[in-house]
XYZ file of C-alpha atoms in Angstrom:
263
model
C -21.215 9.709 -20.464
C -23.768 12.415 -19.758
C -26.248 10.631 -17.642
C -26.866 13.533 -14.676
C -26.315 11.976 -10.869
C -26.573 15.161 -9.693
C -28.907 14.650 -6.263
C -31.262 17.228 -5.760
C -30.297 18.602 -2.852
C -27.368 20.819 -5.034
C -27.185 22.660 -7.766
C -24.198 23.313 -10.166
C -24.320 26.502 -8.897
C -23.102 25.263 -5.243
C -20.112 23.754 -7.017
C -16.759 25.125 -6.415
C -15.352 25.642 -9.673
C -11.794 26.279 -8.213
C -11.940 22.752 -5.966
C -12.975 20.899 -9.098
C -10.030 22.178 -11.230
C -7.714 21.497 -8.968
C -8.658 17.886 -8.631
C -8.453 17.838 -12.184
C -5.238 18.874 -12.273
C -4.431 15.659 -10.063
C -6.123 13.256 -12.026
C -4.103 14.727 -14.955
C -1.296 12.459 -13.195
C -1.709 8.392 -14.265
C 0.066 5.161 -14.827
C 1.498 6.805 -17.940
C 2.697 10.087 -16.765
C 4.108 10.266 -12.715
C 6.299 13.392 -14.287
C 4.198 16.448 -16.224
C 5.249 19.916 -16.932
C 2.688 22.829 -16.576
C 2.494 22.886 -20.389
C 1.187 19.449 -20.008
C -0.950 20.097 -17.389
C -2.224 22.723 -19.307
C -2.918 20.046 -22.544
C -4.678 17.390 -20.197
C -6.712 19.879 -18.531
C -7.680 22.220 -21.105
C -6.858 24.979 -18.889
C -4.914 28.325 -19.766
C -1.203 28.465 -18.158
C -1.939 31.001 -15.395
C -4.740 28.819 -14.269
C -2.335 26.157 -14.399
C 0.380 27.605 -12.595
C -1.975 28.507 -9.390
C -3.285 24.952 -8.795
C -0.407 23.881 -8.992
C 1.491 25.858 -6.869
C -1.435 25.747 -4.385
C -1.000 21.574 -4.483
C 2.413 22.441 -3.760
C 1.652 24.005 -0.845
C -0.535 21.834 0.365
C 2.111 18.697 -0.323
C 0.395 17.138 -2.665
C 1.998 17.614 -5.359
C 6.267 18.417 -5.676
C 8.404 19.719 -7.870
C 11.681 18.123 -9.929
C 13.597 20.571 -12.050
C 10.267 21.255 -14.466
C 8.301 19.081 -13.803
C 5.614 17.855 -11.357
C 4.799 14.647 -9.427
C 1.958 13.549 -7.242
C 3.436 13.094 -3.307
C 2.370 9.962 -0.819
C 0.516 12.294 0.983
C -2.229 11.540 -1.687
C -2.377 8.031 -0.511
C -3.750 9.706 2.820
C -7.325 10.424 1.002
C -7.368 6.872 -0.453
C -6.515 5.236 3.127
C -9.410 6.876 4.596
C -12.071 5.887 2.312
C -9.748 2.180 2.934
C -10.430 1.845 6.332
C -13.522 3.131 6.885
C -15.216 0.504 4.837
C -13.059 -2.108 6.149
C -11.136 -3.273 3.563
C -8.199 -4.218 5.552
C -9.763 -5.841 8.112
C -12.555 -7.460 6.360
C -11.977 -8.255 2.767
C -8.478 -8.723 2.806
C -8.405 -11.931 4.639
C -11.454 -13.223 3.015
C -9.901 -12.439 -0.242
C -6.521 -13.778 0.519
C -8.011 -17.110 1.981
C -10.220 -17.916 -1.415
C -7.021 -16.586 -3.542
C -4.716 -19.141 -1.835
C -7.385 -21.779 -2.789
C -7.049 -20.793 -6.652
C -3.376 -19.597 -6.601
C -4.788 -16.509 -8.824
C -5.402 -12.932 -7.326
C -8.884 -12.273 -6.555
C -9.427 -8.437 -7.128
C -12.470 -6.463 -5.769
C -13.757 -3.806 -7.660
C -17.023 -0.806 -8.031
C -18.198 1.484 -10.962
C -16.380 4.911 -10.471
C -18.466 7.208 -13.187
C -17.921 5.436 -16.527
C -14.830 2.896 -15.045
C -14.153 0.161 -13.062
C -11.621 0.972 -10.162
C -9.984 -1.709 -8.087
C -10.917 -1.424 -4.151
C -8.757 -4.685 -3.236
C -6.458 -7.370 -4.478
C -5.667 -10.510 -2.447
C -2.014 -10.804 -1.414
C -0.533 -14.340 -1.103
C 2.580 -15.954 -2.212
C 2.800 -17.782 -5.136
C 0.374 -16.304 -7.009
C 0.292 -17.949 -10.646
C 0.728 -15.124 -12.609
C 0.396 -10.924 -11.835
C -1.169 -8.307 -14.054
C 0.777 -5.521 -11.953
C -2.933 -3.761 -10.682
C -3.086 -2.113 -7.770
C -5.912 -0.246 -5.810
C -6.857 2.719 -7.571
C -6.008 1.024 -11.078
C -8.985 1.303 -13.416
C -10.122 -0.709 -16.151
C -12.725 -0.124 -18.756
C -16.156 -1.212 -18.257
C -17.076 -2.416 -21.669
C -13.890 -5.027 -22.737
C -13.219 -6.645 -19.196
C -14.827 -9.331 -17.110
C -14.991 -7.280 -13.930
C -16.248 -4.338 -16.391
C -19.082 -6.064 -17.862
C -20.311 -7.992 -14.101
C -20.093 -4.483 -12.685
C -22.615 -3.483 -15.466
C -24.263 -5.425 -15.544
C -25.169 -4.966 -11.645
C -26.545 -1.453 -12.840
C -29.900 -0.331 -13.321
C -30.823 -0.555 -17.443
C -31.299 3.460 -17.927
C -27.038 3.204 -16.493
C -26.059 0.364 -18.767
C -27.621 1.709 -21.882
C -26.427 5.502 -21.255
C -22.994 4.071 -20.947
C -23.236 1.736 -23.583
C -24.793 4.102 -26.067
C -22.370 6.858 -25.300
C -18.966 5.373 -24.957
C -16.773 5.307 -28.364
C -15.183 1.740 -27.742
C -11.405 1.130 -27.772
C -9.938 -1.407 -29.401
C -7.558 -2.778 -27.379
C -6.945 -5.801 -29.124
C -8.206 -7.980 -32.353
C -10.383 -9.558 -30.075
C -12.260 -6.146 -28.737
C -16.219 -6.361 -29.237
C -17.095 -2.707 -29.981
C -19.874 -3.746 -31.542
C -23.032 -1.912 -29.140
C -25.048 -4.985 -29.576
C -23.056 -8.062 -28.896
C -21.823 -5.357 -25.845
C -25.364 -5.481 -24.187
C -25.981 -8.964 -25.084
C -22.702 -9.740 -23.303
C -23.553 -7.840 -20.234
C -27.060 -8.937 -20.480
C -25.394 -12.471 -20.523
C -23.349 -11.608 -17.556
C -26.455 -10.383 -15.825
C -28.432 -13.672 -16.711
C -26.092 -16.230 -15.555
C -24.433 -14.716 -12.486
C -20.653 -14.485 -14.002
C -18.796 -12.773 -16.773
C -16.263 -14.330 -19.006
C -13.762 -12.303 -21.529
C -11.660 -13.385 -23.520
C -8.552 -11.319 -24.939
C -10.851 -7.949 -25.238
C -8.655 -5.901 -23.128
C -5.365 -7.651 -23.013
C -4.604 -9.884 -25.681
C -3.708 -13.749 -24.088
C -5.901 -12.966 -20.969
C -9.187 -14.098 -19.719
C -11.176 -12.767 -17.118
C -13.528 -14.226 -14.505
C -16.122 -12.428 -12.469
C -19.008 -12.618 -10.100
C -21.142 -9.992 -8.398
C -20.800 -9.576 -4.173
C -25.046 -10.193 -3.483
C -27.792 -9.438 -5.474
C -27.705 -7.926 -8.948
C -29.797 -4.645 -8.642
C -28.712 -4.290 -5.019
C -24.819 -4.727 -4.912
C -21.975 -2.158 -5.815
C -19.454 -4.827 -6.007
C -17.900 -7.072 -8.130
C -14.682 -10.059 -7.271
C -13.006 -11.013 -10.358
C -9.762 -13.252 -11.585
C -7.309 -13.434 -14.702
C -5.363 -16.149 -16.078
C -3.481 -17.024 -19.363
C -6.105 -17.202 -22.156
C -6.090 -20.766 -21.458
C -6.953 -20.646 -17.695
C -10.205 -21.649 -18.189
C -10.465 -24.000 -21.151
C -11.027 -26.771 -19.320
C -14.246 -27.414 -18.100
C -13.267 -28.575 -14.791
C -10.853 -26.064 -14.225
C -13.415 -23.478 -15.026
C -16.145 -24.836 -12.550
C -13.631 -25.101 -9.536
C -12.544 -21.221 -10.301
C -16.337 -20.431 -10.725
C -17.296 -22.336 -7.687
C -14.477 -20.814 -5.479
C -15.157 -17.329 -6.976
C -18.829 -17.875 -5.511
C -18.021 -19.150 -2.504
C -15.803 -16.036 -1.597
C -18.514 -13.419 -2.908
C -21.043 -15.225 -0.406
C -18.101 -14.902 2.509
C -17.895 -10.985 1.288
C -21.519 -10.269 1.164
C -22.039 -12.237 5.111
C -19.214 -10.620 6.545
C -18.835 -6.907 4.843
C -20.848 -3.801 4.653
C -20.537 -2.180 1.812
C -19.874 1.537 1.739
C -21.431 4.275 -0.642
């Protein structure tokens, strides 16, 4: 996506090259690959060995990243930057109980999530027992914003010149038989999200699961979105799918009294 956020109190040339690869580097590491070599470093990155071999040894040194044998694994001390952001927008001691009370109600996990660049990225999940089913998402995990019900409500919370930069500019995945990567239906769906307060997917990004989301306040002035899966059934029935809908609501309206949100 090459819509330019830049504010204009910076310019690219105030930007610390250096800083910028090295958090590349780290966000080389995902679900996919906790172990990489400095070849593959190198491959994810783009950059040349040497380069490669100094970040890393400098995230060594700073502990956050160690070394098995060859290859390379973030450390918990990355967790450190995470839990800051964490508790100074009160997640823990605001939306976790809020979310956890309204998840018990629907015996699904109620996940919390913003736009990070062209992605959604979980902030919070609810944790109660006996939870239905689990997707295995954490904090942190991302999800696209084009195939998912979270995805789509977070879009469609974003100004238009946002939705159709992203829209326009993003080669979609197809995840499943069921994917949309059709542009059109796309905005019409998130336009249809935006219209009646909630998104609905169906088997887009994982096949056999549906999606439910709502927006945390106003569309145009919230950054947040709640959302739940369920077998691709969950919400067949009617009923079933007003008392999730309803309850969904209900905690958004708790989130938006109670919580701040942060930048």
């Amino acid at each position: 996506m090459t819509t330019d956020n830049r504010d204009p109190w910076y310019s690219s040339r105030d930007i610390s090259t250096t800083f910028a690869k090295g958090l590349k580097v780290l966000a080389a590491f995902d679900d996919g690959s906790a172990y990489l070599t400095l070849p593959e470093i190198g491959n994810r990155t783009g950059y040349d060995r040497a380069t490669v071999r100094r970040l890393v040894i400098t995230l060594v040194d700073e502990g956050l990243l160690t070394k098995t044998d060859k290859s390379f694994a973030l450390t918990p001390k990355i967790l450190t930057l995470a839990s800051q952001y964490l508790r100074g927008r009160g997640i823990g001691a605001t939306v976790q109980p809020i979310l956890n009370e309204y998840s018990g109600q629907l015996g699904k996990e109620i996940s919390l999530a913003t736009v990070s660049e062209a992605e959604a990225i979980y902030l919070a999940r609810s944790n109660i027992t006996g939870s239905t089913v689990s997707f295995g998402f954490t904090v942190g995990s991302r999800l696209p914003l084009l195939h998912t019900a979270i995805g789509r409500m977070l879009l469609a919370t974003q100004n238009e010149t946002f939705r159709r930069a992203l829209i326009n500019e993003t080669s979609p995945v197809q995840y499943t038989p069921q994917t949309v990567t059709n542009p059109v239906v796309i905005k019409q769906e998130v336009q249809a999200a935006r219209d009646q307060g909630f998104s609905l997917v169906t088997s887009e990004f994982e096949a056999g699961v549906s999606g439910l989301a709502v927006p945390i306040g106003r569309l145009g002035e919230t950054k947040t979105v709640i959302g739940i899966s369920g077998p691709v059934t969950a919400f067949d029935e009617r009923q079933e799918f007003d008392h999730c809908l309803a309850t969904l609501q209900m905690c958004a309206v708790a989130l938006d009294r109670a919580w701040i949100e942060g930048p």
